[in-house]
Coordinates of C-alpha atoms in Angstrom, one line a residue:
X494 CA 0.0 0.0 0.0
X495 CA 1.4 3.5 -0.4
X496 CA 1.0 6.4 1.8
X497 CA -1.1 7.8 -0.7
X498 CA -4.4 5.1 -0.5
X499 CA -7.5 6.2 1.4
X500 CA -8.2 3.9 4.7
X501 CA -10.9 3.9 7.1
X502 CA -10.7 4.0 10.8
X503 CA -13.1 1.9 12.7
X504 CA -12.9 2.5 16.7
X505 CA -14.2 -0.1 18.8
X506 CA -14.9 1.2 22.7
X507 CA -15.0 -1.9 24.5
X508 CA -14.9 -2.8 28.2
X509 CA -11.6 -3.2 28.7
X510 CA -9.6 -1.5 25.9
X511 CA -10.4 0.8 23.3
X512 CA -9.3 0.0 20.0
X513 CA -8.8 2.0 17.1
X514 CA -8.0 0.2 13.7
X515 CA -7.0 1.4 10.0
X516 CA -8.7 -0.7 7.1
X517 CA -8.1 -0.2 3.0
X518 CA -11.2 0.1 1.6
X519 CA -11.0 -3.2 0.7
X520 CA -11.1 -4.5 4.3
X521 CA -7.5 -5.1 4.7
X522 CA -6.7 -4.6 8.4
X523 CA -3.3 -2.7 8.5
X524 CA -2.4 -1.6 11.7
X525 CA -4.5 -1.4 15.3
X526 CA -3.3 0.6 18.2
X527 CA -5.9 0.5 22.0
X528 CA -5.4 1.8 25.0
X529 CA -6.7 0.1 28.5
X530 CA -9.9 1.0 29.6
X531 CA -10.4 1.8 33.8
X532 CA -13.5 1.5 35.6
X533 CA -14.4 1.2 39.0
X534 CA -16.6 -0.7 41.3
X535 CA -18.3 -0.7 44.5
X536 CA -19.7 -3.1 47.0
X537 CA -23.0 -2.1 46.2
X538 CA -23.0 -3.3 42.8
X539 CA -21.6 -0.1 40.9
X540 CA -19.7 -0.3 37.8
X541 CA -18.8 3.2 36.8
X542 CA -16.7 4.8 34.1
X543 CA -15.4 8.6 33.6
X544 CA -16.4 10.1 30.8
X545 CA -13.9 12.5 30.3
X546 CA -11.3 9.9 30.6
X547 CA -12.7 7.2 28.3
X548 CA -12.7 10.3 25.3
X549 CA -9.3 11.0 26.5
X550 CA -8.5 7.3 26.1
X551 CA -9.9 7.7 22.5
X552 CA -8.0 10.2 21.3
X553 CA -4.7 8.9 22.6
X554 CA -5.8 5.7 20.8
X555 CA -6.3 7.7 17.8
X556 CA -3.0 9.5 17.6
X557 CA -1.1 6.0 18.8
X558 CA -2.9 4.8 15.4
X559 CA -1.1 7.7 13.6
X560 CA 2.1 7.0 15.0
X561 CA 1.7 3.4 13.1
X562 CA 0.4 4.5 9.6
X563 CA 2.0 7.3 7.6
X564 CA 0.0 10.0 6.4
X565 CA -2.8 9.0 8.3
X566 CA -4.6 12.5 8.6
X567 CA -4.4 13.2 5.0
X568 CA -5.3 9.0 3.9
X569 CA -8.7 8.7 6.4
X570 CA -11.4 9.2 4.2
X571 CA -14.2 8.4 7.0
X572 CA -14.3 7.0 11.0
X573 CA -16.5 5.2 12.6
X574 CA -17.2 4.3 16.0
X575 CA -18.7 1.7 18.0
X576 CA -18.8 0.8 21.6
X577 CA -20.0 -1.6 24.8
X578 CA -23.5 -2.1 24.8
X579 CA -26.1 -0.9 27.1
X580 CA -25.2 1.5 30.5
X581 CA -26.3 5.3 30.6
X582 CA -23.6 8.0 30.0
X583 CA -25.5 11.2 31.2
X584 CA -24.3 14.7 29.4
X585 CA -25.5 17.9 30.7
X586 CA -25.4 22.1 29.6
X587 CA -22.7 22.7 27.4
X588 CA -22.2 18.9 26.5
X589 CA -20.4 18.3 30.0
X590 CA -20.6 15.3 32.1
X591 CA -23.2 15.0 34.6
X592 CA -21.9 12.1 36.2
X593 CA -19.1 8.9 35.5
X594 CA -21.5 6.2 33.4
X595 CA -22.7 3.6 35.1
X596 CA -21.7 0.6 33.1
X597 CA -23.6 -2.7 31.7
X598 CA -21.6 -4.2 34.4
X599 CA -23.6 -2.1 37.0
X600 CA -26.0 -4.0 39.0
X601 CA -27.4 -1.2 41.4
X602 CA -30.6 -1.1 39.0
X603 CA -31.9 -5.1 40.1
X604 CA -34.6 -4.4 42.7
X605 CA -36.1 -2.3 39.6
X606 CA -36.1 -4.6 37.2
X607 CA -37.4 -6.7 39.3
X608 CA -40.5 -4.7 39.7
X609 CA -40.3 -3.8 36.4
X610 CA -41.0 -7.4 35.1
X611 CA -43.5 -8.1 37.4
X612 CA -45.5 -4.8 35.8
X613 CA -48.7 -5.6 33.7
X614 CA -47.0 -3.8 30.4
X615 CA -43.9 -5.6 30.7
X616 CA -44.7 -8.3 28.2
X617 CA -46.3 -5.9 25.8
X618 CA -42.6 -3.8 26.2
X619 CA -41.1 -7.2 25.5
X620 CA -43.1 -7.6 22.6
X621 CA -42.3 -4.0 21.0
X622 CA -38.4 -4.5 21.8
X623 CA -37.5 -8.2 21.3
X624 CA -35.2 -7.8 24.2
X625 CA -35.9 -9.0 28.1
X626 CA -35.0 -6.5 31.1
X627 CA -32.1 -6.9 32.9
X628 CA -29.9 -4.5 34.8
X629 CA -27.5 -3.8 32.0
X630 CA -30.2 -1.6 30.1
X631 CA -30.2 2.0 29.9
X632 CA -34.1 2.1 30.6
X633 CA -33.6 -0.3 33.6
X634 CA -30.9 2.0 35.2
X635 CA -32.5 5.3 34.4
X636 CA -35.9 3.9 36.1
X637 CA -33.7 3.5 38.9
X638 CA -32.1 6.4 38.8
X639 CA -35.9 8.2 38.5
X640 CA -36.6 6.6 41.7
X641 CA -33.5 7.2 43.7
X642 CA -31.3 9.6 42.9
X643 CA -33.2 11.7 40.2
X644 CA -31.3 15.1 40.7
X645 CA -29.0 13.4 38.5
X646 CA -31.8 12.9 35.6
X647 CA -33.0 16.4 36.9
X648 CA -29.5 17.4 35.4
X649 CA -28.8 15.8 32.7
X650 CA -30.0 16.8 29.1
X651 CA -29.6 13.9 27.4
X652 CA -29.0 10.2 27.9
X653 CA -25.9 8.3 26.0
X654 CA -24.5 5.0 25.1
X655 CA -20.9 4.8 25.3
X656 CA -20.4 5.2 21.1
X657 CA -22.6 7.7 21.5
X658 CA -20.5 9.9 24.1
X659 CA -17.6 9.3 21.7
X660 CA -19.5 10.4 18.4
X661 CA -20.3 13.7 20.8
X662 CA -16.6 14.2 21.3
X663 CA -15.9 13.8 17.6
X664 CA -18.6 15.5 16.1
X665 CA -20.2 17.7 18.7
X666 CA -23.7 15.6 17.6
X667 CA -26.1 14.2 20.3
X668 CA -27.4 11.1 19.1
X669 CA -27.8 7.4 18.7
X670 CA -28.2 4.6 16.7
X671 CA -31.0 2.4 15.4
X672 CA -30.0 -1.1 17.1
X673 CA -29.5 0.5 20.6
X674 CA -32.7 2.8 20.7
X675 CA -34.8 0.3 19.2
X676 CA -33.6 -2.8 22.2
X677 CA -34.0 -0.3 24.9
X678 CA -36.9 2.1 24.5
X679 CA -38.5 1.0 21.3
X680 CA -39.5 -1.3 18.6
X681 CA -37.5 -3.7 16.1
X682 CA -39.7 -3.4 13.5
X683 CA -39.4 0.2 12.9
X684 CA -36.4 0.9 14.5
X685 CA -37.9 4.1 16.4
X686 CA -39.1 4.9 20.0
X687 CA -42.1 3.4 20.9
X688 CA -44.7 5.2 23.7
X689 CA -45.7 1.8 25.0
X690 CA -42.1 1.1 25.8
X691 CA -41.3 4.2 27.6
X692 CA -44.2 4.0 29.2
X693 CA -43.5 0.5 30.5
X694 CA -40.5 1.6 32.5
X695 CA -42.0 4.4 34.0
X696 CA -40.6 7.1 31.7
X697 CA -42.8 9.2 29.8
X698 CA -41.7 12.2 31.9
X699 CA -38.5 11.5 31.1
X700 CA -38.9 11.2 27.7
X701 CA -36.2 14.6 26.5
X702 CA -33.4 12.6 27.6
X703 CA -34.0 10.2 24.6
X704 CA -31.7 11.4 21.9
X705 CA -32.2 12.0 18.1
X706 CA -31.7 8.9 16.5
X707 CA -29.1 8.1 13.2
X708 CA -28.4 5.9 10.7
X709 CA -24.6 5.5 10.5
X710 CA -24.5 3.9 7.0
X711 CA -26.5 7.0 5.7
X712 CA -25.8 9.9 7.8
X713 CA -22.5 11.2 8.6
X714 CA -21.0 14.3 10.6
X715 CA -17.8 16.4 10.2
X716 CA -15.2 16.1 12.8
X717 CA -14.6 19.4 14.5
X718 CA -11.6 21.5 14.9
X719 CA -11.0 20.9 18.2
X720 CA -11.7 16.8 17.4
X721 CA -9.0 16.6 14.9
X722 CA -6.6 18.5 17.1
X723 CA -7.2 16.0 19.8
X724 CA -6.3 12.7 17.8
X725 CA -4.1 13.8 15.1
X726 CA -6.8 14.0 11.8
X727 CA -8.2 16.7 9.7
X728 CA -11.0 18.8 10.3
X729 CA -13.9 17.8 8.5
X730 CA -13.3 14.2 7.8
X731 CA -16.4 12.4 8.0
X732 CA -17.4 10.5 11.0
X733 CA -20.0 7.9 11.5
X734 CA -22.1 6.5 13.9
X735 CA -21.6 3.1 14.4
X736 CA -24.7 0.2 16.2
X737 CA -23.6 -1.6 19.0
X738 CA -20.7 -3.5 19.4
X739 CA -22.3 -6.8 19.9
X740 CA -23.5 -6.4 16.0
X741 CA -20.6 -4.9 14.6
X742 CA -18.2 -8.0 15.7
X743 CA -21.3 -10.1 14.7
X744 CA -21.1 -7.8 11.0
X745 CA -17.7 -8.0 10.5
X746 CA -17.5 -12.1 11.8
X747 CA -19.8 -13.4 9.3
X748 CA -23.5 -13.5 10.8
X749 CA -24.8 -12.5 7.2
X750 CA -22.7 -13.2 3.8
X751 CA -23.5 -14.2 0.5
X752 CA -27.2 -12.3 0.8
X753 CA -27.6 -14.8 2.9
X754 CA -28.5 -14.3 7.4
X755 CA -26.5 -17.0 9.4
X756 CA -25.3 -17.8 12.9
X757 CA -22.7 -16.3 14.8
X758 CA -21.5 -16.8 18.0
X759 CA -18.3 -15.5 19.7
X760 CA -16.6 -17.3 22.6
X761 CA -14.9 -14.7 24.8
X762 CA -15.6 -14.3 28.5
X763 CA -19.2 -14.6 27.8
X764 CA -20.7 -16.7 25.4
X765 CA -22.8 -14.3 22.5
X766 CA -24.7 -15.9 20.0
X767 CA -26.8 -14.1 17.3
X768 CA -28.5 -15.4 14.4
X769 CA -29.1 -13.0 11.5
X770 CA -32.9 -12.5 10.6
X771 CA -35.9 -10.7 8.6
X772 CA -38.2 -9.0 11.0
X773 CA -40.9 -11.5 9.9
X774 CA -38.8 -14.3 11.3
X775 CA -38.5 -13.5 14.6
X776 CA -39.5 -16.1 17.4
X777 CA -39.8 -14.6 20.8
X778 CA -40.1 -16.7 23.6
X779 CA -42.3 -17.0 26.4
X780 CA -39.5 -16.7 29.1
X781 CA -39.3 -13.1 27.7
X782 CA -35.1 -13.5 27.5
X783 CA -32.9 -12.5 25.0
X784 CA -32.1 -9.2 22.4
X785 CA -33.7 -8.5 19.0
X786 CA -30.9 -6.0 17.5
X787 CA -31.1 -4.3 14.4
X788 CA -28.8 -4.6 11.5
X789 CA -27.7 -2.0 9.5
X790 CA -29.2 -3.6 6.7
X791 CA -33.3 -2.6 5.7
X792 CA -35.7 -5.2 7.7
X793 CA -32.8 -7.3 8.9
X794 CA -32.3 -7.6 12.2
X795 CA -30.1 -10.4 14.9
X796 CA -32.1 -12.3 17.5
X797 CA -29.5 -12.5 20.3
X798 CA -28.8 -15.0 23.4
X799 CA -25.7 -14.1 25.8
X800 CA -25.0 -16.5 28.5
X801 CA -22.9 -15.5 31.5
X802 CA -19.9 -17.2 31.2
X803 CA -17.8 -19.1 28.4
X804 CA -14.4 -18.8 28.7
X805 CA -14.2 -18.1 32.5
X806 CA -15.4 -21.5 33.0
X807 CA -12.0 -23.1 31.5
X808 CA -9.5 -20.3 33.0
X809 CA -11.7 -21.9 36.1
X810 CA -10.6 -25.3 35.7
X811 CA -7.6 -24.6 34.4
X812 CA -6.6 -22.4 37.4
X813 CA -7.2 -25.8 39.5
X814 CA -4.8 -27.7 38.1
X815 CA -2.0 -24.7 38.3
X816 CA -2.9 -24.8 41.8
X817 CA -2.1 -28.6 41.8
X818 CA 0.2 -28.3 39.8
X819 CA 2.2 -25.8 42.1
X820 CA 1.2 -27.7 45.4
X821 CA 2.8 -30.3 44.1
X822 CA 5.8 -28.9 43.7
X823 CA 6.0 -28.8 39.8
X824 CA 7.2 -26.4 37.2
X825 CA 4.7 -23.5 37.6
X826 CA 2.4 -23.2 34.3
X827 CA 1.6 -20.9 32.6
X828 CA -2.0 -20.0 31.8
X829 CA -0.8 -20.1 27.5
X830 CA 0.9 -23.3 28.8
X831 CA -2.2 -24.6 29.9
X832 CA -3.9 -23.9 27.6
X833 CA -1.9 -25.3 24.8
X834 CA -2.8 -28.5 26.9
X835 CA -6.3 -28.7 26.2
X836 CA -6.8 -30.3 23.0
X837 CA -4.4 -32.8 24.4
X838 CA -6.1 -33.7 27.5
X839 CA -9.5 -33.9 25.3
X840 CA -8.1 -36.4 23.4
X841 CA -7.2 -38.4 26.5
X842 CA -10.6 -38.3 27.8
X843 CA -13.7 -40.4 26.7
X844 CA -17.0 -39.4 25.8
X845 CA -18.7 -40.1 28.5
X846 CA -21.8 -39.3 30.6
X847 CA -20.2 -36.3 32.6
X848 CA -22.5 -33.1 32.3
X849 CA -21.1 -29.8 33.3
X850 CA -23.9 -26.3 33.6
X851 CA -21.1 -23.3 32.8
X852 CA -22.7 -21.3 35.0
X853 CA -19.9 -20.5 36.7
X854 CA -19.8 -16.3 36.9
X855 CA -21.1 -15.0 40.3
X856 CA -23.9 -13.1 38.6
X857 CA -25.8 -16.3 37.5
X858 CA -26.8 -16.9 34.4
X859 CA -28.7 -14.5 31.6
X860 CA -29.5 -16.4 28.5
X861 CA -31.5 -18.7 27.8
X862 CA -33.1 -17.9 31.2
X863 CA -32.3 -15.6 33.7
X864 CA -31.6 -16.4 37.1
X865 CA -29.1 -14.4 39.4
X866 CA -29.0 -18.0 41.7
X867 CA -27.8 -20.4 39.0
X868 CA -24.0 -21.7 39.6
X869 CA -21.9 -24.5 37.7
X870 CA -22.1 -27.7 38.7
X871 CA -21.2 -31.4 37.2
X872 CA -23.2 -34.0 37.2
X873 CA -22.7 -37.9 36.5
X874 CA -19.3 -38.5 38.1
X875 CA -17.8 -42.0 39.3
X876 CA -14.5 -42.8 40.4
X877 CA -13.3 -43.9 37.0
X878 CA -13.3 -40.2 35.7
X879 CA -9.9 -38.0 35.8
X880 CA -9.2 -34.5 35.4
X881 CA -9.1 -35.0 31.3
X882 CA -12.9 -36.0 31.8
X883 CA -13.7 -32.7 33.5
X884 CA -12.1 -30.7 31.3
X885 CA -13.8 -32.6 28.3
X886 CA -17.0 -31.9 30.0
X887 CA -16.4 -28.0 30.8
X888 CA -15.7 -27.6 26.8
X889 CA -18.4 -29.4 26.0
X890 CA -20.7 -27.6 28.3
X891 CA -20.1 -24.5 26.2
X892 CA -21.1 -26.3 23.2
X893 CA -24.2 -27.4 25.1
X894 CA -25.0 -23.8 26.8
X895 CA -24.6 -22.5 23.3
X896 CA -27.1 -24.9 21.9
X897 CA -30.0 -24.1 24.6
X898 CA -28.9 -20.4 23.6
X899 CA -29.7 -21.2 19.6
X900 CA -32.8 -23.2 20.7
X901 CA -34.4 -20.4 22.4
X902 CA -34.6 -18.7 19.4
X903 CA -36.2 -21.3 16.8
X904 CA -34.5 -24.0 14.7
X905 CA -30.3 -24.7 14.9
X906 CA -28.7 -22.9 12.6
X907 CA -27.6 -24.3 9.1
X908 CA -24.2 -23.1 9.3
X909 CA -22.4 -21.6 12.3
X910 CA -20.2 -19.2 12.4
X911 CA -17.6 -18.3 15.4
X912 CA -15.1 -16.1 16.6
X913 CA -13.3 -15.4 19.9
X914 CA -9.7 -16.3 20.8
X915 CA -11.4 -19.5 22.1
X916 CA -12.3 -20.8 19.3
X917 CA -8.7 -21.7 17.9
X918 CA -9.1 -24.8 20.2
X919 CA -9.7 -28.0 17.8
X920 CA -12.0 -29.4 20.7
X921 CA -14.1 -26.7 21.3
X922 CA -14.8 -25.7 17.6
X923 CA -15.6 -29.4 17.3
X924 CA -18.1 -29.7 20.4
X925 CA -20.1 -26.2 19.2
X926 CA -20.4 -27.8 15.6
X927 CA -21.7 -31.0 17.5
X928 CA -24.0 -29.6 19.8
X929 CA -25.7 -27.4 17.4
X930 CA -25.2 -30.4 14.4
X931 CA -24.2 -28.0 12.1
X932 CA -21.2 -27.1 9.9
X933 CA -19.0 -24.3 11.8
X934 CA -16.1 -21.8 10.4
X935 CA -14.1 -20.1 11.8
X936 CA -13.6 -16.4 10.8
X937 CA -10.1 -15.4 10.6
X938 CA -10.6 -11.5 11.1
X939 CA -8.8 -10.3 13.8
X940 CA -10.9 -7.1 14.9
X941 CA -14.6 -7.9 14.4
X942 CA -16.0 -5.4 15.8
X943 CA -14.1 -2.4 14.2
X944 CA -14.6 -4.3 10.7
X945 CA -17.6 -4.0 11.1
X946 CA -18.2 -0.4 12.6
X947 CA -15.9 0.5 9.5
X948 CA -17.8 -1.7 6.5
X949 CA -20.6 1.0 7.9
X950 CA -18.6 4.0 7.2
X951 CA -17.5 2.1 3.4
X952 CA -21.1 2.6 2.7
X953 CA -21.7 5.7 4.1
X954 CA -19.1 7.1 1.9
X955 CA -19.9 5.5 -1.4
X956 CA -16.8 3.4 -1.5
X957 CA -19.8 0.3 -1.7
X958 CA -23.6 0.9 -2.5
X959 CA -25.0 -1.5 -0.3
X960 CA -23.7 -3.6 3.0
X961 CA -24.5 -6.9 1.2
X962 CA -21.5 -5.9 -1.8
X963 CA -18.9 -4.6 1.3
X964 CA -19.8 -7.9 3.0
X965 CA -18.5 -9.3 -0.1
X966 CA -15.3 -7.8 0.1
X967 CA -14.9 -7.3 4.3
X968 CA -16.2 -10.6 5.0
X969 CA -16.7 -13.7 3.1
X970 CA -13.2 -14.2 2.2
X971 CA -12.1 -14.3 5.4
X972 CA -14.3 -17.1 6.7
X973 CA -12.5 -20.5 7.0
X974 CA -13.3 -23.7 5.2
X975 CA -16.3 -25.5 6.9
X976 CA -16.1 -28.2 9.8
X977 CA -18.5 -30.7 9.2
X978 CA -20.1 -32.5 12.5
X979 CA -19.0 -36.1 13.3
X980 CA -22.8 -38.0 12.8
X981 CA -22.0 -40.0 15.9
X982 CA -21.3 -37.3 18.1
X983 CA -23.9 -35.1 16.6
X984 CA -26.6 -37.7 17.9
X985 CA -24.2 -38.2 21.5
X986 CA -24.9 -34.2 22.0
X987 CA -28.6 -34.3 21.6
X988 CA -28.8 -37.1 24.2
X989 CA -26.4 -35.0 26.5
X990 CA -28.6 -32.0 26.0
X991 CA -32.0 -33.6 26.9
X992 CA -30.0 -34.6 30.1
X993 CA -28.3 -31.3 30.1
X994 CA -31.9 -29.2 30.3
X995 CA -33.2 -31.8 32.7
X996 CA -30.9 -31.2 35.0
X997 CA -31.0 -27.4 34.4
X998 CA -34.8 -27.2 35.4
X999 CA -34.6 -29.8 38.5
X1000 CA -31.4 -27.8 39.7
X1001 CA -33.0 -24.5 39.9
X1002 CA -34.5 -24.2 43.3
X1003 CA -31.5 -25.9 44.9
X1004 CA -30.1 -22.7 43.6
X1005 CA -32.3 -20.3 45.3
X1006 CA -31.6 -22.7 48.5
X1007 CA -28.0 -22.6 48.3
X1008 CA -28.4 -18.3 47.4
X1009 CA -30.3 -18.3 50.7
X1010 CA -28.1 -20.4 53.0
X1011 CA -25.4 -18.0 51.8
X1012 CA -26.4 -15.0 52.9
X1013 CA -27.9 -16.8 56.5
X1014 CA -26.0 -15.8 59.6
X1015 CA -25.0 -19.0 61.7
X1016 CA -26.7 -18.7 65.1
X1017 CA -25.2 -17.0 67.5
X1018 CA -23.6 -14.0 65.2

């Protein structure tokens, strides 16, 4: 490439780092530079970010980029930025801060909910969104917040998303985008607010905070003088807003190519698993879980499970056997080391009749059912199974977690396809293409989720006329070859898994039990 071709920055706001990554219009990922993320938490269930900081964080990110591609000012023809999903980022007069965010990570907003789902309108707001409550959601926390502390809705002017606070920064622009405004406070099919919604969580008087909402594949906004001085580009460059980051890594890892919706599911620390759809398609369930997000292609939209935890449960069980390991007085391993192991001690194992729930984070389990309660547990064990067998049956628990996830939502998917650092693991790409009895591939794009926040900006700029034909370019050729399922283990999974949701149901109020025994006082204290 010379120093003379056009690129495209995509930024990508997550959790932990912020990312900022330079594509060729043709989707060729040349250089990536991200700088840690901070937040804070609290004892009573608080997750909080700065504001100020995390658009500081950008722009460094930004310039770090700069300091990687020559030219770079003068070669960005467009930017475009995503960000972590759900939370409130209140901005007050003169665009300031009216408090730090409080995060999706933030569980202060749970009695709410609570009353919240047990409200006549609830199901109708279910209905209208696709999406069930939980304390992640903007509308949950700000119905909190409207309860309890509402001098600090009294203050601010207008309610954000993290992207969103970003895209502020850059363009001086209050607003959001389609998927997010349309999961939280309206409807999928029209992809605008919807009065029953708002008025389900309480907050028709509340209704100004609610920004103008933008198409980022349509609509773009110049950066400002004071933007460009901040992170090294030229005034004026066009910037665009960006959906949520769950559908941009979704986008850019291959949940619709060819014209064709698919299946997507990335393994990372939580297990997310979308399946690309037409509005007319959608199945919601009576349990009232899950996300309907839109695409930023017309009438398409992703029907979305996320359980808990995926890859915690095998830094879990591989954390046991460094303890061992050390207590034994062995060579100390590594967590790479260890994990470089697994395939190997999968292949020592035998299929078996060990189950294994990865229910394993501390805040239960979300998707396909929510219950704060639930905890990991294996079941089946005799004294002829080894450590090889549990870890055989925490990887496969994934695959089987990930199938209830894709059952909630209709039919298994025809094809499957994944991403996640996880996923490079031989055993587990084998157990999700089992479990689901479908063929899997693996996408081998290293940034999803800035891929995909920048295939947006291709469009907006004319560089493709339609998502389908940068798809065609970003995506496809990047996806592996497909994994075909074994037959014989295909048919082993679906006995596992009418086991596996058995056990799930029966377990439940053990789980309540065990959650109330916990927080007992022996007698005497």
């Amino acid at each position: 490439m010379t120093s003379t071709e056009k690129i495209i920055i995509g930024i990508d706001a997550g959790t932990s780092v912020i990312k900022s990554v330079a594509f060729d219009l043709s989707g060729r990922q040349i250089a990536t530079a991200s700088v840690r993320n901070r937040y804070a938490t609290g004892d009573d269930g608080s997750a909080t970010q700065s504001l100020s900081q995390t658009w500081l964080d950008c722009a460094s990110a930004l310039r770090g980029l700069g300091e990687k591609v020559p030219d770079l000012a003068s070669r960005t023809a467009a930017v475009a930025v995503t960000g972590q999903g759900d939370g409130t980022w209140l901005v007050g007069r003169g665009n300031a801060p009216v408090a730090d965010a409080w995060l999706w990570l933030d569980a202060r907003a749970a009695p709410t909910v609570t009353s919240l789902v047990g409200g006549k309108q609830n199901r109708a707001r279910f209905e209208a969104t696709g999406t069930g409550l939980n304390t992640c959601q903007q509308g949950a926390q700000l119905a909190h917040m409207d309860r309890f502390t509402p001098d600090l809705l009294d203050r601010a002017e207008t309610a954000l998303h993290c992207k969103d606070w970003l895209y502020l920064n850059l363009t001086t622009v209050r607003a959001t985008d389609p998927s997010e405004a349309s999961f939280t406070f309206g409807n999928f099919r029209t992809r605008q607010y919807d009065a029953v919604v708002i008025d389900a969580l309480g907050l028709s008087h509340r209704r100004t905070l609610l920004p103008e909402i933008i198409d980022g594949t349509e609509i773009s906004h110049p950066l400002t003088p004071e933007a460009a001085r901040a992170c090294g580009l030229l005034t004026g460059t066009p910037v665009c807003l960006g959906y949520v980051d769950m559908v941009m890594t979704a986008l850019g890892a291959g949940v619709r190519s060819g014209a064709r919706n698919a299946a997507c599911s990335t393994i990372g620390s939580t297990g997310v698993h979308m399946r690309a759809k037409s509005v007319a398609d959608v199945q919601l369930n009576h349990e009232g879980t899950g996300y309907v997000i839109a695409l930023p292609i017309p009438s398409i939209v992703t029907q979305v499970q996320t359980n808990m935890g995926a890859t915690i449960n095998i830094d879990w069980i591989l954390n046991v056997a460094a303890y061992l390991m050390a207590e034994a007085g062995g060579k100390p391993a590594s967590h790479a080391d260890l994990i470089a192991r697994i395939d190997g001690w999968f292949a020592e194992s035998r299929p078996g009749s060990v189950l294994y729930h990865p229910y394993i984070s501390e805040a239960g389990e979300r998707g396909p059912f929510v219950n704060a309660n639930a905890r990991a547990g294996f079941t089946g064990l005799s004294t002829r199974h080894g450590f090889p067998d549990l870890l055989r049956s925490v990887v496969e628990g994934l695959g089987l977690a990930t199938r209830d996830c894709y059952e909630a939502m209709g039919a298994m998917p025809e094809e499957l396809r994944v991403t996640g650092g996880a996923t490079r693991s031989v055993a587990l790409r084998r157990s999700l293409s089992a479990a689901v009895n479908a063929p899997i591939r693996q996408s081998r794009r290293d940034e999803t989720g800035a891929a995909g926040v920048a295939m947006m900006a291709a469009v907006a700029v004319g560089v493709y006329s339609s998502m389908d034909d940068c798809i065609a370019d970003w995506v496809t050729p990047l996806l592996g070859e497909a994994e075909i399922p074994d037959a014989n283990e295909a048919a082993r999974f679906d006995r596992l898994f009418s086991a596996y949701t058995d056990v799930r149901q029966a377990t439940a109020p053990a789980w309540d039990k065990l959650a109330a025994a916990a927080t007992t006082s022996p007698a005497g204290e």
